[in-house]
PDB file of N, CA and C in Angstrom:
ATOM      1  N   UNK A 200      89.958 149.251  76.993  1.00  0.00           N
ATOM      2  CA  UNK A 200      90.359 148.752  77.648  1.00  0.00           C
ATOM      3  C   UNK A 200      90.043 147.628  76.931  1.00  0.00           C
ATOM      4  N   UNK A 201      91.056 146.751  77.257  1.00  0.00           N
ATOM      5  CA  UNK A 201      90.807 145.126  75.931  1.00  0.00           C
ATOM      6  C   UNK A 201      90.609 144.316  77.565  1.00  0.00           C
ATOM      7  N   UNK A 202      88.946 143.458  76.621  1.00  0.00           N
ATOM      8  CA  UNK A 202      88.540 142.961  78.181  1.00  0.00           C
ATOM      9  C   UNK A 202      88.794 141.213  78.762  1.00  0.00           C
ATOM     10  N   UNK A 203      89.917 141.047  79.081  1.00  0.00           N
ATOM     11  CA  UNK A 203      89.696 139.936  80.199  1.00  0.00           C
ATOM     12  C   UNK A 203      89.690 138.729  79.456  1.00  0.00           C
ATOM     13  N   UNK A 204      90.331 137.126  78.983  1.00  0.00           N
ATOM     14  CA  UNK A 204      89.347 136.745  78.186  1.00  0.00           C
ATOM     15  C   UNK A 204      89.023 135.119  79.562  1.00  0.00           C
ATOM     16  N   UNK A 205      87.465 135.195  79.151  1.00  0.00           N
ATOM     17  CA  UNK A 205      87.265 134.015  80.297  1.00  0.00           C
ATOM     18  C   UNK A 205      88.205 132.454  79.663  1.00  0.00           C
ATOM     19  N   UNK A 206      88.371 131.792  81.154  1.00  0.00           N
ATOM     20  CA  UNK A 206      88.621 130.299  80.444  1.00  0.00           C
ATOM     21  C   UNK A 206      90.358 130.141  80.667  1.00  0.00           C
ATOM     22  N   UNK A 207      91.214 131.578  80.203  1.00  0.00           N
ATOM     23  CA  UNK A 207      92.164 132.014  79.617  1.00  0.00           C
ATOM     24  C   UNK A 207      93.663 130.921  79.873  1.00  0.00           C
ATOM     25  N   UNK A 208      93.558 130.130  80.839  1.00  0.00           N
ATOM     26  CA  UNK A 208      93.685 129.024  80.710  1.00  0.00           C
ATOM     27  C   UNK A 208      93.046 127.646  81.755  1.00  0.00           C
ATOM     28  N   UNK A 209      93.476 126.425  80.532  1.00  0.00           N
ATOM     29  CA  UNK A 209      92.848 125.626  81.764  1.00  0.00           C
ATOM     30  C   UNK A 209      94.177 124.090  81.296  1.00  0.00           C
ATOM     31  N   UNK A 210      93.486 123.199  82.394  1.00  0.00           N
ATOM     32  CA  UNK A 210      94.631 122.199  82.011  1.00  0.00           C
ATOM     33  C   UNK A 210      94.497 121.657  81.576  1.00  0.00           C
ATOM     34  N   UNK A 211      95.763 120.374  80.676  1.00  0.00           N
ATOM     35  CA  UNK A 211      95.827 119.934  79.758  1.00  0.00           C
ATOM     36  C   UNK A 211      94.455 119.067  79.722  1.00  0.00           C
ATOM     37  N   UNK A 212      94.100 118.230  78.794  1.00  0.00           N
ATOM     38  CA  UNK A 212      92.955 116.653  79.251  1.00  0.00           C
ATOM     39  C   UNK A 212      93.667 116.074  79.239  1.00  0.00           C
ATOM     40  N   UNK A 213      93.938 115.245  80.136  1.00  0.00           N
ATOM     41  CA  UNK A 213      94.655 113.079  79.649  1.00  0.00           C
ATOM     42  C   UNK A 213      93.849 113.466  80.501  1.00  0.00           C
ATOM     43  N   UNK A 214      92.900 111.371  79.659  1.00  0.00           N
ATOM     44  CA  UNK A 214      92.133 110.457  79.657  1.00  0.00           C
ATOM     45  C   UNK A 214      93.381 109.774  81.267  1.00  0.00           C
ATOM     46  N   UNK A 215      91.975 109.566  82.327  1.00  0.00           N
ATOM     47  CA  UNK A 215      93.080 108.438  83.205  1.00  0.00           C
ATOM     48  C   UNK A 215      93.300 107.791  82.742  1.00  0.00           C
ATOM     49  N   UNK A 216      95.203 107.333  83.296  1.00  0.00           N
ATOM     50  CA  UNK A 216      95.912 106.717  82.581  1.00  0.00           C
ATOM     51  C   UNK A 216      95.288 105.089  83.112  1.00  0.00           C
ATOM     52  N   UNK A 217      96.189 103.984  83.169  1.00  0.00           N
ATOM     53  CA  UNK A 217      96.399 102.489  84.085  1.00  0.00           C
ATOM     54  C   UNK A 217      97.053 102.541  84.489  1.00  0.00           C
ATOM     55  N   UNK A 218      97.804 102.969  85.988  1.00  0.00           N
ATOM     56  CA  UNK A 218      99.453 102.445  86.352  1.00  0.00           C
ATOM     57  C   UNK A 218      99.618 101.112  86.238  1.00  0.00           C
ATOM     58  N   UNK A 219     100.682 100.654  85.689  1.00  0.00           N
ATOM     59  CA  UNK A 219     100.898  99.048  86.289  1.00  0.00           C
ATOM     60  C   UNK A 219     101.279  99.082  87.240  1.00  0.00           C
ATOM     61  N   UNK A 220     100.337  96.739  87.190  1.00  0.00           N
ATOM     62  CA  UNK A 220     100.557  96.771  88.142  1.00  0.00           C
ATOM     63  C   UNK A 220     101.357  95.801  88.843  1.00  0.00           C
ATOM     64  N   UNK A 221     102.276  95.695  89.817  1.00  0.00           N
ATOM     65  CA  UNK A 221     103.449  94.691  89.735  1.00  0.00           C
ATOM     66  C   UNK A 221     103.319  93.401  90.896  1.00  0.00           C
ATOM     67  N   UNK A 222     103.558  92.231  90.139  1.00  0.00           N
ATOM     68  CA  UNK A 222     103.744  91.230  90.024  1.00  0.00           C
ATOM     69  C   UNK A 222     104.003  90.413  91.929  1.00  0.00           C
ATOM     70  N   UNK A 223     102.879  89.519  92.080  1.00  0.00           N
ATOM     71  CA  UNK A 223     103.062  89.652  93.361  1.00  0.00           C
ATOM     72  C   UNK A 223     102.371  87.609  93.662  1.00  0.00           C
ATOM     73  N   UNK A 224     103.240  87.323  93.903  1.00  0.00           N
ATOM     74  CA  UNK A 224     103.353  85.624  94.111  1.00  0.00           C
ATOM     75  C   UNK A 224     101.859  85.042  94.320  1.00  0.00           C
ATOM     76  N   UNK A 225     102.164  83.854  94.075  1.00  0.00           N
ATOM     77  CA  UNK A 225     100.719  83.686  94.178  1.00  0.00           C
ATOM     78  C   UNK A 225     100.038  83.182  95.713  1.00  0.00           C
ATOM     79  N   UNK A 226      99.732  82.525  96.294  1.00  0.00           N
ATOM     80  CA  UNK A 226     100.075  81.513  96.959  1.00  0.00           C
ATOM     81  C   UNK A 226     100.422  80.456  97.675  1.00  0.00           C
ATOM     82  N   UNK A 227     100.369  79.869  96.792  1.00  0.00           N
ATOM     83  CA  UNK A 227     100.703  78.268  96.759  1.00  0.00           C
ATOM     84  C   UNK A 227     102.988  78.309  96.681  1.00  0.00           C
ATOM     85  N   UNK A 228     102.812  80.033  95.673  1.00  0.00           N
ATOM     86  CA  UNK A 228     104.310  80.128  95.962  1.00  0.00           C
ATOM     87  C   UNK A 228     105.224  80.158  97.378  1.00  0.00           C
ATOM     88  N   UNK A 229     104.808  81.327  97.848  1.00  0.00           N
ATOM     89  CA  UNK A 229     104.709  81.930  99.263  1.00  0.00           C
ATOM     90  C   UNK A 229     105.058  80.593  99.706  1.00  0.00           C
ATOM     91  N   UNK A 230     103.558  79.686  99.783  1.00  0.00           N
ATOM     92  CA  UNK A 230     104.356  79.007 101.017  1.00  0.00           C
ATOM     93  C   UNK A 230     102.975  79.445 101.803  1.00  0.00           C
ATOM     94  N   UNK A 231     103.221  78.526 103.099  1.00  0.00           N
ATOM     95  CA  UNK A 231     102.052  78.010 104.725  1.00  0.00           C
ATOM     96  C   UNK A 231     102.186  79.286 105.257  1.00  0.00           C
ATOM     97  N   UNK A 232     102.015  78.587 106.690  1.00  0.00           N
ATOM     98  CA  UNK A 232     102.881  79.388 107.828  1.00  0.00           C
ATOM     99  C   UNK A 232     102.983  80.452 107.739  1.00  0.00           C
ATOM    100  N   UNK A 233     102.381  81.616 107.889  1.00  0.00           N
ATOM    101  CA  UNK A 233     102.073  83.650 106.996  1.00  0.00           C
ATOM    102  C   UNK A 233     102.933  84.275 108.751  1.00  0.00           C
ATOM    103  N   UNK A 234     104.032  84.332 108.663  1.00  0.00           N
ATOM    104  CA  UNK A 234     103.886  85.251 110.335  1.00  0.00           C
ATOM    105  C   UNK A 234     102.972  86.728 109.470  1.00  0.00           C
ATOM    106  N   UNK A 235     103.357  87.116 111.131  1.00  0.00           N
ATOM    107  CA  UNK A 235     102.644  88.556 110.417  1.00  0.00           C
ATOM    108  C   UNK A 235     102.821  90.277 111.561  1.00  0.00           C
ATOM    109  N   UNK A 236     104.002  91.074 111.109  1.00  0.00           N
ATOM    110  CA  UNK A 236     105.127  92.187 112.151  1.00  0.00           C
ATOM    111  C   UNK A 236     104.099  92.158 112.732  1.00  0.00           C
ATOM    112  N   UNK A 237     104.681  92.693 114.045  1.00  0.00           N
ATOM    113  CA  UNK A 237     104.396  93.926 114.831  1.00  0.00           C
ATOM    114  C   UNK A 237     104.087  94.807 114.523  1.00  0.00           C
ATOM    115  N   UNK A 238     105.575  95.429 114.321  1.00  0.00           N
ATOM    116  CA  UNK A 238     106.061  95.972 114.124  1.00  0.00           C
ATOM    117  C   UNK A 238     106.677  96.257 111.949  1.00  0.00           C
ATOM    118  N   UNK A 239     105.738  96.957 111.279  1.00  0.00           N
ATOM    119  CA  UNK A 239     106.463  96.337 109.850  1.00  0.00           C
ATOM    120  C   UNK A 239     108.044  96.705 109.953  1.00  0.00           C
ATOM    121  N   UNK A 240     109.093  95.643 109.387  1.00  0.00           N
ATOM    122  CA  UNK A 240     109.649  96.428 108.838  1.00  0.00           C
ATOM    123  C   UNK A 240     110.953  96.723 108.176  1.00  0.00           C
ATOM    124  N   UNK A 241     111.946  97.970 107.673  1.00  0.00           N
ATOM    125  CA  UNK A 241     111.994  98.885 106.532  1.00  0.00           C
ATOM    126  C   UNK A 241     112.851  97.655 106.456  1.00  0.00           C
ATOM    127  N   UNK A 242     112.864  97.930 104.784  1.00  0.00           N
ATOM    128  CA  UNK A 242     113.386  96.563 103.329  1.00  0.00           C
ATOM    129  C   UNK A 242     113.867  97.364 102.180  1.00  0.00           C
ATOM    130  N   UNK A 243     114.997  96.892 101.895  1.00  0.00           N
ATOM    131  CA  UNK A 243     114.939  97.713 100.198  1.00  0.00           C
ATOM    132  C   UNK A 243     114.277  96.357  99.136  1.00  0.00           C
ATOM    133  N   UNK A 244     113.420  95.922  98.669  1.00  0.00           N
ATOM    134  CA  UNK A 244     113.307  95.584  97.947  1.00  0.00           C
ATOM    135  C   UNK A 244     112.700  95.535  96.796  1.00  0.00           C
ATOM    136  N   UNK A 245     113.322  94.272  95.752  1.00  0.00           N
ATOM    137  CA  UNK A 245     113.138  94.619  94.283  1.00  0.00           C
ATOM    138  C   UNK A 245     111.098  93.588  93.677  1.00  0.00           C
ATOM    139  N   UNK A 246     111.090  94.967  93.073  1.00  0.00           N
ATOM    140  CA  UNK A 246     109.242  94.965  92.959  1.00  0.00           C
ATOM    141  C   UNK A 246     109.469  95.485  91.128  1.00  0.00           C
ATOM    142  N   UNK A 247     108.931  93.178  90.660  1.00  0.00           N
ATOM    143  CA  UNK A 247     108.648  93.623  89.275  1.00  0.00           C
ATOM    144  C   UNK A 247     107.427  93.849  89.186  1.00  0.00           C
ATOM    145  N   UNK A 248     107.083  94.528  88.041  1.00  0.00           N
ATOM    146  CA  UNK A 248     105.955  94.775  86.371  1.00  0.00           C
ATOM    147  C   UNK A 248     106.330  94.686  85.289  1.00  0.00           C
ATOM    148  N   UNK A 249     105.074  94.441  84.945  1.00  0.00           N
ATOM    149  CA  UNK A 249     105.096  93.583  83.762  1.00  0.00           C
ATOM    150  C   UNK A 249     105.988  93.911  82.513  1.00  0.00           C
ATOM    151  N   UNK A 250     106.773  95.514  82.275  1.00  0.00           N
ATOM    152  CA  UNK A 250     107.635  95.864  81.215  1.00  0.00           C
ATOM    153  C   UNK A 250     109.219  95.890  82.431  1.00  0.00           C
ATOM    154  N   UNK A 251     108.893  96.788  83.644  1.00  0.00           N
ATOM    155  CA  UNK A 251     110.798  97.007  84.518  1.00  0.00           C
ATOM    156  C   UNK A 251     110.212  96.545  85.430  1.00  0.00           C
ATOM    157  N   UNK A 252     111.563  96.596  86.228  1.00  0.00           N
ATOM    158  CA  UNK A 252     111.651  95.961  87.815  1.00  0.00           C
ATOM    159  C   UNK A 252     112.415  97.176  87.683  1.00  0.00           C
ATOM    160  N   UNK A 253     112.252  97.794  89.540  1.00  0.00           N
ATOM    161  CA  UNK A 253     112.974  98.560  90.381  1.00  0.00           C
ATOM    162  C   UNK A 253     112.836  98.354  91.954  1.00  0.00           C
ATOM    163  N   UNK A 254     114.420  98.881  92.550  1.00  0.00           N
ATOM    164  CA  UNK A 254     113.926  98.597  93.676  1.00  0.00           C
ATOM    165  C   UNK A 254     113.610 100.021  94.171  1.00  0.00           C
ATOM    166  N   UNK A 255     112.861  99.672  95.431  1.00  0.00           N
ATOM    167  CA  UNK A 255     112.247 100.680  96.416  1.00  0.00           C
ATOM    168  C   UNK A 255     112.555 100.535  97.885  1.00  0.00           C
ATOM    169  N   UNK A 256     112.284 101.313  99.245  1.00  0.00           N
ATOM    170  CA  UNK A 256     111.867 101.610  99.762  1.00  0.00           C
ATOM    171  C   UNK A 256     110.854 101.054 100.862  1.00  0.00           C
ATOM    172  N   UNK A 257     110.840 100.183 101.485  1.00  0.00           N
ATOM    173  CA  UNK A 257     109.537  99.473 101.508  1.00  0.00           C
ATOM    174  C   UNK A 257     109.121  99.226 102.484  1.00  0.00           C
ATOM    175  N   UNK A 258     108.004  99.036 103.216  1.00  0.00           N
ATOM    176  CA  UNK A 258     108.503  97.780 104.856  1.00  0.00           C
ATOM    177  C   UNK A 258     107.937  96.516 104.942  1.00  0.00           C
ATOM    178  N   UNK A 259     108.476  95.544 105.280  1.00  0.00           N
ATOM    179  CA  UNK A 259     107.417  94.039 105.125  1.00  0.00           C
ATOM    180  C   UNK A 259     106.309  93.791 106.691  1.00  0.00           C
ATOM    181  N   UNK A 260     105.784  93.095 105.763  1.00  0.00           N
ATOM    182  CA  UNK A 260     104.509  93.128 106.967  1.00  0.00           C
ATOM    183  C   UNK A 260     104.358  91.945 106.951  1.00  0.00           C
ATOM    184  N   UNK A 261     104.693  90.554 106.775  1.00  0.00           N
ATOM    185  CA  UNK A 261     104.491  89.854 106.364  1.00  0.00           C
ATOM    186  C   UNK A 261     105.109  88.495 105.935  1.00  0.00           C
ATOM    187  N   UNK A 262     106.005  87.660 105.942  1.00  0.00           N
ATOM    188  CA  UNK A 262     106.799  86.929 105.774  1.00  0.00           C
ATOM    189  C   UNK A 262     106.476  85.004 105.461  1.00  0.00           C
ATOM    190  N   UNK A 263     106.736  84.684 104.491  1.00  0.00           N
ATOM    191  CA  UNK A 263     107.167  83.228 104.769  1.00  0.00           C
ATOM    192  C   UNK A 263     108.251  82.635 104.832  1.00  0.00           C
ATOM    193  N   UNK A 264     108.706  81.052 104.730  1.00  0.00           N
ATOM    194  CA  UNK A 264     110.094  80.811 104.319  1.00  0.00           C
ATOM    195  C   UNK A 264     110.773  80.864 103.190  1.00  0.00           C
ATOM    196  N   UNK A 265     109.511  81.701 102.572  1.00  0.00           N
ATOM    197  CA  UNK A 265     110.340  82.025 101.141  1.00  0.00           C
ATOM    198  C   UNK A 265     110.006  82.873 100.447  1.00  0.00           C
ATOM    199  N   UNK A 266     109.218  83.505 101.599  1.00  0.00           N
ATOM    200  CA  UNK A 266     108.123  85.206 100.086  1.00  0.00           C
ATOM    201  C   UNK A 266     108.217  86.602 101.225  1.00  0.00           C
ATOM    202  N   UNK A 267     108.379  87.181 100.960  1.00  0.00           N
ATOM    203  CA  UNK A 267     107.859  88.463 101.804  1.00  0.00           C
ATOM    204  C   UNK A 267     106.985  89.427 101.365  1.00  0.00           C
ATOM    205  N   UNK A 268     105.507  89.561 101.606  1.00  0.00           N
ATOM    206  CA  UNK A 268     104.870  91.176 101.444  1.00  0.00           C
ATOM    207  C   UNK A 268     105.357  92.348 101.950  1.00  0.00           C
ATOM    208  N   UNK A 269     105.055  93.167 101.023  1.00  0.00           N
ATOM    209  CA  UNK A 269     105.940  94.852 100.981  1.00  0.00           C
ATOM    210  C   UNK A 269     105.530  95.347 101.033  1.00  0.00           C
ATOM    211  N   UNK A 270     105.354  96.635 101.360  1.00  0.00           N
ATOM    212  CA  UNK A 270     104.127  96.960 101.428  1.00  0.00           C
ATOM    213  C   UNK A 270     105.042  98.374 100.976  1.00  0.00           C
ATOM    214  N   UNK A 271     104.871  99.827  99.958  1.00  0.00           N
ATOM    215  CA  UNK A 271     105.651 100.583  99.114  1.00  0.00           C
ATOM    216  C   UNK A 271     104.873 101.853  98.962  1.00  0.00           C
ATOM    217  N   UNK A 272     105.328 102.926  98.528  1.00  0.00           N
ATOM    218  CA  UNK A 272     104.073 103.838  97.668  1.00  0.00           C
ATOM    219  C   UNK A 272     103.614 103.850  96.735  1.00  0.00           C
ATOM    220  N   UNK A 273     104.166 103.833  95.288  1.00  0.00           N
ATOM    221  CA  UNK A 273     103.942 104.152  93.817  1.00  0.00           C
ATOM    222  C   UNK A 273     102.839 105.106  93.582  1.00  0.00           C
ATOM    223  N   UNK A 274     103.108 105.907  93.231  1.00  0.00           N
ATOM    224  CA  UNK A 274     102.800 107.066  92.458  1.00  0.00           C
ATOM    225  C   UNK A 274     100.977 107.608  93.230  1.00  0.00           C
ATOM    226  N   UNK A 275     102.280 107.418  94.972  1.00  0.00           N
ATOM    227  CA  UNK A 275     101.261 108.677  95.857  1.00  0.00           C
ATOM    228  C   UNK A 275     100.223 107.772  96.556  1.00  0.00           C
ATOM    229  N   UNK A 276      99.713 106.761  96.563  1.00  0.00           N
ATOM    230  CA  UNK A 276      99.352 105.512  96.598  1.00  0.00           C
ATOM    231  C   UNK A 276     100.323 104.088  97.164  1.00  0.00           C
ATOM    232  N   UNK A 277      99.426 104.044  98.669  1.00  0.00           N
ATOM    233  CA  UNK A 277     100.183 102.816  99.228  1.00  0.00           C
ATOM    234  C   UNK A 277      99.847 101.212  98.277  1.00  0.00           C
ATOM    235  N   UNK A 278     100.797 100.741  98.228  1.00  0.00           N
ATOM    236  CA  UNK A 278     100.973  99.299  97.074  1.00  0.00           C
ATOM    237  C   UNK A 278     101.220  98.036  97.745  1.00  0.00           C
ATOM    238  N   UNK A 279     101.480  97.020  98.206  1.00  0.00           N
ATOM    239  CA  UNK A 279     101.906  96.191  98.117  1.00  0.00           C
ATOM    240  C   UNK A 279     102.108  94.738  97.351  1.00  0.00           C
ATOM    241  N   UNK A 280     103.136  93.868  97.807  1.00  0.00           N
ATOM    242  CA  UNK A 280     102.618  92.481  96.892  1.00  0.00           C
ATOM    243  C   UNK A 280     103.831  91.625  97.480  1.00  0.00           C
ATOM    244  N   UNK A 281     103.704  89.912  97.102  1.00  0.00           N
ATOM    245  CA  UNK A 281     104.578  89.383  97.956  1.00  0.00           C
ATOM    246  C   UNK A 281     105.781  88.885  96.695  1.00  0.00           C
ATOM    247  N   UNK A 282     106.760  89.255  97.776  1.00  0.00           N
ATOM    248  CA  UNK A 282     108.260  88.646  96.404  1.00  0.00           C
ATOM    249  C   UNK A 282     109.454  87.716  97.337  1.00  0.00           C
ATOM    250  N   UNK A 283     110.116  87.314  96.471  1.00  0.00           N
ATOM    251  CA  UNK A 283     110.166  86.025  97.270  1.00  0.00           C
ATOM    252  C   UNK A 283     111.695  86.896  98.117  1.00  0.00           C
ATOM    253  N   UNK A 284     111.953  85.922  98.732  1.00  0.00           N
ATOM    254  CA  UNK A 284     112.253  86.168 100.510  1.00  0.00           C
ATOM    255  C   UNK A 284     114.090  86.670  99.742  1.00  0.00           C
ATOM    256  N   UNK A 285     114.630  86.510  98.611  1.00  0.00           N
ATOM    257  CA  UNK A 285     115.939  86.820  98.438  1.00  0.00           C
ATOM    258  C   UNK A 285     115.688  87.827  97.887  1.00  0.00           C
ATOM    259  N   UNK A 286     114.790  89.013  97.468  1.00  0.00           N
ATOM    260  CA  UNK A 286     114.567  90.295  96.730  1.00  0.00           C
ATOM    261  C   UNK A 286     114.672  91.382  97.802  1.00  0.00           C
ATOM    262  N   UNK A 287     114.534  90.925  99.495  1.00  0.00           N
ATOM    263  CA  UNK A 287     114.077  91.945  99.862  1.00  0.00           C
ATOM    264  C   UNK A 287     115.709  91.749 100.903  1.00  0.00           C
ATOM    265  N   UNK A 288     116.692  92.851 101.448  1.00  0.00           N
ATOM    266  CA  UNK A 288     117.343  92.650 101.995  1.00  0.00           C
ATOM    267  C   UNK A 288     117.010  94.134 103.319  1.00  0.00           C
ATOM    268  N   UNK A 289     117.350  93.776 104.629  1.00  0.00           N
ATOM    269  CA  UNK A 289     117.554  95.492 105.584  1.00  0.00           C
ATOM    270  C   UNK A 289     117.530  96.736 105.638  1.00  0.00           C
ATOM    271  N   UNK A 290     116.692  97.075 105.900  1.00  0.00           N
ATOM    272  CA  UNK A 290     118.074  98.953 105.555  1.00  0.00           C
ATOM    273  C   UNK A 290     116.982  99.260 106.696  1.00  0.00           C
ATOM    274  N   UNK A 291     118.175  99.492 107.061  1.00  0.00           N
ATOM    275  CA  UNK A 291     118.039 100.937 108.525  1.00  0.00           C
ATOM    276  C   UNK A 291     117.410 103.096 108.171  1.00  0.00           C
ATOM    277  N   UNK A 292     116.813 102.983 109.259  1.00  0.00           N
ATOM    278  CA  UNK A 292     115.989 103.627 108.755  1.00  0.00           C
ATOM    279  C   UNK A 292     117.077 105.292 109.265  1.00  0.00           C
ATOM    280  N   UNK A 293     116.611 106.303 108.747  1.00  0.00           N
ATOM    281  CA  UNK A 293     117.925 107.350 109.541  1.00  0.00           C
ATOM    282  C   UNK A 293     117.626 108.119 110.943  1.00  0.00           C
ATOM    283  N   UNK A 294     116.385 108.296 111.147  1.00  0.00           N
ATOM    284  CA  UNK A 294     116.533 109.027 112.801  1.00  0.00           C
ATOM    285  C   UNK A 294     117.480 106.688 113.543  1.00  0.00           C
ATOM    286  N   UNK A 295     117.396 105.971 113.131  1.00  0.00           N
ATOM    287  CA  UNK A 295     117.823 104.666 113.212  1.00  0.00           C
ATOM    288  C   UNK A 295     119.429 105.101 113.869  1.00  0.00           C
ATOM    289  N   UNK A 296     119.871 105.049 112.092  1.00  0.00           N
ATOM    290  CA  UNK A 296     121.578 105.378 112.344  1.00  0.00           C
ATOM    291  C   UNK A 296     122.305 106.161 113.575  1.00  0.00           C
ATOM    292  N   UNK A 297     120.732 107.670 112.920  1.00  0.00           N
ATOM    293  CA  UNK A 297     121.524 109.092 113.892  1.00  0.00           C
ATOM    294  C   UNK A 297     121.455 108.030 115.269  1.00  0.00           C
ATOM    295  N   UNK A 298     120.917 107.628 116.105  1.00  0.00           N
ATOM    296  CA  UNK A 298     120.640 107.465 117.539  1.00  0.00           C
ATOM    297  C   UNK A 298     122.528 106.809 117.890  1.00  0.00           C
ATOM    298  N   UNK A 299     122.014 105.545 116.381  1.00  0.00           N
ATOM    299  CA  UNK A 299     123.505 104.687 116.859  1.00  0.00           C
ATOM    300  C   UNK A 299     124.751 105.122 116.259  1.00  0.00           C
ATOM    301  N   UNK A 300     125.239 106.479 116.416  1.00  0.00           N
ATOM    302  CA  UNK A 300     125.981 107.306 115.248  1.00  0.00           C
ATOM    303  C   UNK A 300     126.668 107.336 116.838  1.00  0.00           C
ATOM    304  N   UNK A 301     128.379 107.168 116.831  1.00  0.00           N
ATOM    305  CA  UNK A 301     129.558 107.163 118.345  1.00  0.00           C
ATOM    306  C   UNK A 301     129.570 108.389 118.148  1.00  0.00           C
ATOM    307  N   UNK A 302     129.402 109.053 117.435  1.00  0.00           N
ATOM    308  CA  UNK A 302     129.483 110.939 117.498  1.00  0.00           C
ATOM    309  C   UNK A 302     127.867 111.638 117.977  1.00  0.00           C
ATOM    310  N   UNK A 303     126.486 110.765 118.191  1.00  0.00           N
ATOM    311  CA  UNK A 303     125.628 111.820 118.837  1.00  0.00           C
ATOM    312  C   UNK A 303     125.997 110.419 120.482  1.00  0.00           C
ATOM    313  N   UNK A 304     126.814 109.357 120.593  1.00  0.00           N
ATOM    314  CA  UNK A 304     126.332 109.372 122.047  1.00  0.00           C
ATOM    315  C   UNK A 304     127.262 110.292 123.298  1.00  0.00           C
ATOM    316  N   UNK A 305     126.462 109.999 123.652  1.00  0.00           N
ATOM    317  CA  UNK A 305     126.801 110.789 125.108  1.00  0.00           C
ATOM    318  C   UNK A 305     128.256 111.405 126.015  1.00  0.00           C
ATOM    319  N   UNK A 306     128.934 111.887 125.828  1.00  0.00           N
ATOM    320  CA  UNK A 306     130.108 111.790 127.002  1.00  0.00           C
ATOM    321  C   UNK A 306     130.352 112.026 127.650  1.00  0.00           C
TER     322      UNK A 306
END
């Protein structure tokens, strides 16, 4: 009978790759008088990275007159950045949409 080889399969070894970091506005750019959300607001946000930009499902956590601090999931981890207010649009969570739907209204 043949012998079973030890360590028959091993996952490939990859060096830890540094993940790209999103650009975030400076304190001077976002402005004074920061308001903090009691409950984070669901939003769509355009996030800019060094070599690309992407629209993500995020939550607005804080804002000023000119900017919004958004938080989203990136590579399985929590990320956040300050972006221009014009890069953010409100979105509705599915549970909220289902509750407001006329077909779900009591008859």
